[in-house]
PDB file of C-alpha atoms in Angstrom:
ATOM      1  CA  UNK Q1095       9.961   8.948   3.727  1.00  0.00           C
ATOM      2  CA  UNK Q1096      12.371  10.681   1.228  1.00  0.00           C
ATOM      3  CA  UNK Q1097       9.418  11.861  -1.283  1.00  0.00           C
ATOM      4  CA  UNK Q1098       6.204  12.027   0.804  1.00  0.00           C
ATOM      5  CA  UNK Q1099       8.021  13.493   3.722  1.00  0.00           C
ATOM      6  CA  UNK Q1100      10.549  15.149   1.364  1.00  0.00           C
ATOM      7  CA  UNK Q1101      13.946  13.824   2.377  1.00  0.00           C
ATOM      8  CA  UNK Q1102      15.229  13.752  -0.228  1.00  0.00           C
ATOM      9  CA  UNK Q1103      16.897  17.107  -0.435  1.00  0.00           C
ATOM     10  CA  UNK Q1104      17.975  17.446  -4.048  1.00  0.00           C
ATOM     11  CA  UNK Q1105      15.045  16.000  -5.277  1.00  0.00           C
ATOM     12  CA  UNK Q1106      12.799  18.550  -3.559  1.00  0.00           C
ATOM     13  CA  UNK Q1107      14.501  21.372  -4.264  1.00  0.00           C
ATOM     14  CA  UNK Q1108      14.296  20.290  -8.323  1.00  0.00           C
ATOM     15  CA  UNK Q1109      10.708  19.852  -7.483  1.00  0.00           C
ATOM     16  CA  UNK Q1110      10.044  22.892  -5.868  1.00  0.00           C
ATOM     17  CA  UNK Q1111      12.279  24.761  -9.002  1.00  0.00           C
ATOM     18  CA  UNK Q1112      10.427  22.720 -11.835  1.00  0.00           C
ATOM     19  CA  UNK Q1113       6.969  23.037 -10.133  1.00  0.00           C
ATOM     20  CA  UNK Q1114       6.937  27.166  -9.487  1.00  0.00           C
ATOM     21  CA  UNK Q1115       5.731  28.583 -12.536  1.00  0.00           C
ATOM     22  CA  UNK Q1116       2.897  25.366 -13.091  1.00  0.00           C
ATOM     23  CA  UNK Q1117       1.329  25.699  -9.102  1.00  0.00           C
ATOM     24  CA  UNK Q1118       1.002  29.819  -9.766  1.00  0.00           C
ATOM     25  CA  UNK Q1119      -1.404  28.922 -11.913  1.00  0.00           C
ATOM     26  CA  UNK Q1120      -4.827  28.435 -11.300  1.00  0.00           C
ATOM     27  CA  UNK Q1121      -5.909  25.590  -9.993  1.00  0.00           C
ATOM     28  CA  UNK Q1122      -8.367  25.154 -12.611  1.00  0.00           C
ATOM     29  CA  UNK Q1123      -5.958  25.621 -15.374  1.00  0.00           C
ATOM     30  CA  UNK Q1124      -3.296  22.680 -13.978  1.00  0.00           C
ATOM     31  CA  UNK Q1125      -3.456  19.389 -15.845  1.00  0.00           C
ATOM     32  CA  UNK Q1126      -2.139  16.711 -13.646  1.00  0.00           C
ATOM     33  CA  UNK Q1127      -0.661  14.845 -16.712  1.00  0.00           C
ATOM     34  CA  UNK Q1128       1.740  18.340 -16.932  1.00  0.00           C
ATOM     35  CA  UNK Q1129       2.489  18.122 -13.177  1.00  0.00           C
ATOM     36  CA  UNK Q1130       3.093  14.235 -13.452  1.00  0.00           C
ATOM     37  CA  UNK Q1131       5.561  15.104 -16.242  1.00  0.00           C
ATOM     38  CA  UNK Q1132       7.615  17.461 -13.898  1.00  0.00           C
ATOM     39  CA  UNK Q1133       7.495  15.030 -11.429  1.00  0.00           C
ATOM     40  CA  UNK Q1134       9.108  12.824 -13.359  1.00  0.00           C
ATOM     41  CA  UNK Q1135      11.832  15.319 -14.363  1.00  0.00           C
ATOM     42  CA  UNK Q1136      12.674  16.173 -10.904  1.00  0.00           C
ATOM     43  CA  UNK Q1137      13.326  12.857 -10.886  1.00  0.00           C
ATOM     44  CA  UNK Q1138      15.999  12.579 -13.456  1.00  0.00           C
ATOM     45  CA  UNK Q1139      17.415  15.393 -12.067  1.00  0.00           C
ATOM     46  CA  UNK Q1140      18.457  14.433  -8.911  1.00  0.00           C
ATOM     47  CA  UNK Q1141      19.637  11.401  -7.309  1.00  0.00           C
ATOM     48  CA  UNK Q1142      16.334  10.027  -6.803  1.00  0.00           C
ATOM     49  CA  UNK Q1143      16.773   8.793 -10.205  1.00  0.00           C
ATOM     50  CA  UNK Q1144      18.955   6.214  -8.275  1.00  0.00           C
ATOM     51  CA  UNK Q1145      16.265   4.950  -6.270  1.00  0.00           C
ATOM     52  CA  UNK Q1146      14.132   1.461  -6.752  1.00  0.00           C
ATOM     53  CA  UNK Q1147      12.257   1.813 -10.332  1.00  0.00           C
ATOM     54  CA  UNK Q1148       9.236   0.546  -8.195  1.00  0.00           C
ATOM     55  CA  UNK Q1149       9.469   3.095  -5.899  1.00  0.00           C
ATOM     56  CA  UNK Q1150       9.524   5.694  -7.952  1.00  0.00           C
ATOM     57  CA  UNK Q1151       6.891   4.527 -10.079  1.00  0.00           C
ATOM     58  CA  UNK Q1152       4.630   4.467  -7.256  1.00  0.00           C
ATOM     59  CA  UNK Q1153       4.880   8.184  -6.937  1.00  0.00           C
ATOM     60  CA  UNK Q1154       1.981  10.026  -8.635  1.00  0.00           C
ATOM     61  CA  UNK Q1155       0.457  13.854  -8.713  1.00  0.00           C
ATOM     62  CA  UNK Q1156      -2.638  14.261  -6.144  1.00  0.00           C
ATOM     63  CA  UNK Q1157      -4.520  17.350  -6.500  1.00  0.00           C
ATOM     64  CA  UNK Q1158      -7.025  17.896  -4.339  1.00  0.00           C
ATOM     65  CA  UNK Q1159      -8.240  20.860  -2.273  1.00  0.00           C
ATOM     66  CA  UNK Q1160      -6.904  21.380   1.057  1.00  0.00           C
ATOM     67  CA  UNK Q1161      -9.160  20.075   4.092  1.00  0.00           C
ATOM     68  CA  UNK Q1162      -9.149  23.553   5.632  1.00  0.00           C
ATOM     69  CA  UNK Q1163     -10.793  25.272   2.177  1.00  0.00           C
ATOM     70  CA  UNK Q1164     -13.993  25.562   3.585  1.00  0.00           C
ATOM     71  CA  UNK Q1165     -13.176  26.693   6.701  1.00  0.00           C
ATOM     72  CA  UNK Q1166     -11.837  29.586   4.803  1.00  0.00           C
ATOM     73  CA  UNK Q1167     -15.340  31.043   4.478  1.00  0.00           C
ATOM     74  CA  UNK Q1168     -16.009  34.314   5.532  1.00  0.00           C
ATOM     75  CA  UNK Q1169     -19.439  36.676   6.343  1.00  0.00           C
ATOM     76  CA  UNK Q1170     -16.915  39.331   4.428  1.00  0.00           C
ATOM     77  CA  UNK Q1171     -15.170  37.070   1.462  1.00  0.00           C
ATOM     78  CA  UNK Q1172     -17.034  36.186  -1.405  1.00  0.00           C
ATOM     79  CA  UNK Q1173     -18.303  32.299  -1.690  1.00  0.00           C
ATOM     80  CA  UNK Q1174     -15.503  31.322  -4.507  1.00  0.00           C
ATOM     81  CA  UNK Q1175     -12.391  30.666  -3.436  1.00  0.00           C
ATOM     82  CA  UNK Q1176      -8.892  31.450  -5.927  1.00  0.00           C
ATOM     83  CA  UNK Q1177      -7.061  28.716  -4.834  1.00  0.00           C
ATOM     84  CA  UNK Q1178      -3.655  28.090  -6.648  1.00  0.00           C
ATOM     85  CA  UNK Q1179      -1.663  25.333  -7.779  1.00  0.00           C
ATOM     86  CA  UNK Q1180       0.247  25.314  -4.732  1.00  0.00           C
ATOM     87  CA  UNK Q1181      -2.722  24.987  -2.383  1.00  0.00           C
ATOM     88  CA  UNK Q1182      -3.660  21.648  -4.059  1.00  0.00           C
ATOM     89  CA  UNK Q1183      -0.583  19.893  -5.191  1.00  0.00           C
ATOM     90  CA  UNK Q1184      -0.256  17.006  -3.102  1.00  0.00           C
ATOM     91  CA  UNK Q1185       2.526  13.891  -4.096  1.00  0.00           C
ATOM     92  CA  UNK Q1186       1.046  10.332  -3.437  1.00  0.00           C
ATOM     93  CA  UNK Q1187       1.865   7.045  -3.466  1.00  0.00           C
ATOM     94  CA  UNK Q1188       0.498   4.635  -5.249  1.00  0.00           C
ATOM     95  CA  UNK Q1189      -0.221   1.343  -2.780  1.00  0.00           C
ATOM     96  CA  UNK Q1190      -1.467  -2.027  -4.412  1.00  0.00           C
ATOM     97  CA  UNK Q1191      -1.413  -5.815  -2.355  1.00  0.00           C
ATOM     98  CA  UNK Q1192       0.156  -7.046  -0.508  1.00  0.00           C
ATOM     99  CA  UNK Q1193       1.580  -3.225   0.554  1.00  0.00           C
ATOM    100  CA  UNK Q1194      -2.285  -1.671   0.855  1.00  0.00           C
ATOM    101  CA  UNK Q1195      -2.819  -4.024   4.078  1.00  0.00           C
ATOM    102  CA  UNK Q1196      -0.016  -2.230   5.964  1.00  0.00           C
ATOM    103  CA  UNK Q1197      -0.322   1.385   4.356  1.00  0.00           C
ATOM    104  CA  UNK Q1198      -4.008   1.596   4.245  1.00  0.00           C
ATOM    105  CA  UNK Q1199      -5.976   4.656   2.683  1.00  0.00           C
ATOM    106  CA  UNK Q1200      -6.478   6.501   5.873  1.00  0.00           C
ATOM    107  CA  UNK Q1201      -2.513   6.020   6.597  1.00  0.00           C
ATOM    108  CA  UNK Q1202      -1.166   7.703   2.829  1.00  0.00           C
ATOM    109  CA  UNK Q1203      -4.427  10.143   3.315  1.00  0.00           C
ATOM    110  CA  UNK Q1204      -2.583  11.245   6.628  1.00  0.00           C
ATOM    111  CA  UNK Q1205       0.955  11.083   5.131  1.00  0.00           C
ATOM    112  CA  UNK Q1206      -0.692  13.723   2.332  1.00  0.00           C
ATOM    113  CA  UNK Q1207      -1.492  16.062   4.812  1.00  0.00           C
ATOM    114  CA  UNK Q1208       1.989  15.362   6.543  1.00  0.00           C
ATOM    115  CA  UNK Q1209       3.427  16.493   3.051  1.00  0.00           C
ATOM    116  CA  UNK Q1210       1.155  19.274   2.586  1.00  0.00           C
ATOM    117  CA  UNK Q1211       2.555  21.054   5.549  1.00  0.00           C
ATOM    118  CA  UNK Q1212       6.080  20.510   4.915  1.00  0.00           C
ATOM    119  CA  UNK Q1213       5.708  21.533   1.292  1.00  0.00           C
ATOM    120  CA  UNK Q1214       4.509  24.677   2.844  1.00  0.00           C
ATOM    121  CA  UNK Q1215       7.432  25.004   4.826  1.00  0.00           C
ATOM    122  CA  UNK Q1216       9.970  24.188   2.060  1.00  0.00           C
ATOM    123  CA  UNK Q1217       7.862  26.819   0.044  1.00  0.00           C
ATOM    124  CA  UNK Q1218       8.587  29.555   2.162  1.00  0.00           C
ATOM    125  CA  UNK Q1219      12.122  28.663   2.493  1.00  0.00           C
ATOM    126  CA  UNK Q1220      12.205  28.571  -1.028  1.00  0.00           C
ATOM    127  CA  UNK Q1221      10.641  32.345  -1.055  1.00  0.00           C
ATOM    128  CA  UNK Q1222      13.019  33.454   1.142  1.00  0.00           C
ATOM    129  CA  UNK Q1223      16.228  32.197  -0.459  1.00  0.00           C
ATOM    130  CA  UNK Q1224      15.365  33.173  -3.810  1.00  0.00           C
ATOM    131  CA  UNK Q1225      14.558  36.550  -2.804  1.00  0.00           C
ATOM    132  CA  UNK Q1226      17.115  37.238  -0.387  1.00  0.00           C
ATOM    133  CA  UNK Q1227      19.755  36.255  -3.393  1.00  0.00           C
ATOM    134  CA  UNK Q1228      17.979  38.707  -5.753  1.00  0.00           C
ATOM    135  CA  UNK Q1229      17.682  41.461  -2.804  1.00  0.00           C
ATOM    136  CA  UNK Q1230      21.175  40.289  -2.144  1.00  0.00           C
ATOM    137  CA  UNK Q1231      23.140  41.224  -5.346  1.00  0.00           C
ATOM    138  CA  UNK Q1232      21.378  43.941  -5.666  1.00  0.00           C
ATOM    139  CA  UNK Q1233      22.195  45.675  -2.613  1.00  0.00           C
ATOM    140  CA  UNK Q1234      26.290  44.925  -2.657  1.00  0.00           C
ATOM    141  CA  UNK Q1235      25.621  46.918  -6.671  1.00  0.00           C
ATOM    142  CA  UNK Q1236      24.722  50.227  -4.784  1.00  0.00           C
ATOM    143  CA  UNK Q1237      26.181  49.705  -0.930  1.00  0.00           C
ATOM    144  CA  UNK Q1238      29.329  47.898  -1.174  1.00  0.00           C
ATOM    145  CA  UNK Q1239      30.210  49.425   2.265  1.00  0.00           C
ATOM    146  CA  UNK Q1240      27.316  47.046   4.001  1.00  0.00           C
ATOM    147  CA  UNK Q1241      29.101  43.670   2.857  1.00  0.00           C
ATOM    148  CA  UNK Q1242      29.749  42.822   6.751  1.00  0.00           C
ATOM    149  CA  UNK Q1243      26.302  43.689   7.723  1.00  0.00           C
ATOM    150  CA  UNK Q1244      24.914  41.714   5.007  1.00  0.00           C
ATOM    151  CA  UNK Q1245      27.650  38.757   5.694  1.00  0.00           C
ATOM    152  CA  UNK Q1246      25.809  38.336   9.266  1.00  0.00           C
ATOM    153  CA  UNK Q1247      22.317  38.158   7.992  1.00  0.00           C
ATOM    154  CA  UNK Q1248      23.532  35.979   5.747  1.00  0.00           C
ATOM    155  CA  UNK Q1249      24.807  33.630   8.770  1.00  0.00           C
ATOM    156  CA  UNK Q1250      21.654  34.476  10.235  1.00  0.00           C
ATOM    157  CA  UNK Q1251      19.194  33.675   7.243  1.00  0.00           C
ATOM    158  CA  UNK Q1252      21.343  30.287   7.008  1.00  0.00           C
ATOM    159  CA  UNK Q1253      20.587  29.045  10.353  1.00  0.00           C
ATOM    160  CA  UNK Q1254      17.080  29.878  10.180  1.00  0.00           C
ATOM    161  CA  UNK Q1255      17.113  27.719   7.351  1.00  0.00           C
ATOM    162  CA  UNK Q1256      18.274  25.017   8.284  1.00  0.00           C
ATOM    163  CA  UNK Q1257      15.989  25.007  11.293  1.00  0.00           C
ATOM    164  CA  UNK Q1258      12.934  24.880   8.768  1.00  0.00           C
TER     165      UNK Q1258
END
């Protein structure tokens, strides 16, 4: 729950930091050994490092192509698809006995795709916060007379966040 489904905060905001220049790459220049190394520094980073060893050394790198990639096809787009790092960066977690039993294949397989959609969520809010602080500071530089206006959308942006 606090890595596949990402609740742990800290930890997947250092993720989502450490990971940004690696999954705009390419996904055919990614090298999961690289990505498992991040991984493992988001770790240390954040209060995950706290956690069970044996937890965390169940989590591993998955990349695999989303299950909606061929439905991308179009009579108008060409055949090959440019997917990205973040359209196949997946966390999973490694099950062995007497664990496997309970959390079958089919059951992480579905908790991948759970995770694929809320790393898509926390990827926009990501977007959005890093460019609204850029966009931000640069605004108050040349309109210091719009600091109210820009306090409420502030408020504003804030609570959309949080609702993501």
């Amino acid at each position: 729950k606090k890595y596949l489904l990402l609740g742990q905060g800290d930890f997947a905001q250092s993720l989502m930091e450490e990971l940004e220049t690696e999954l705009s790459k390419p996904e055919d220049d990614l090298f999961r050994h690289s990505l498992a190394s991040i991984l493992d520094s988001s770790v240390r980073c954040s209060n995950a490092q706290y956690d069970h060893p044996d937890v965390l050394a169940r989590l591993d790198v998955v990349l695999a192509k989303p299950a909606s990639a061929g439905e991308l096809e179009d009579a108008h787009q060409p055949k090959k698809h440019h997917l990205v790092g973040w359209d196949v960066f997946s966390l999973g977690y490694i099950t062995t006995t007497p664990i496997n039993s309970i959390l079958t294949e089919d059951i992480v397989n579905d908790y991948q795709h759970i995770f694929r959609f809320i790393w898509q969520l926390k990827r926009v809010e990501y977007t959005l916060s890093t460019s609204w602080r850029h966009s931000h500071n640069r605004i108050l530089e040349h309109f210091p007379e719009i600091s109210r206006q820009l306090h409420r959308s502030h408020i504003l942006r804030h609570e959309m966040s949080h609702f993501v």
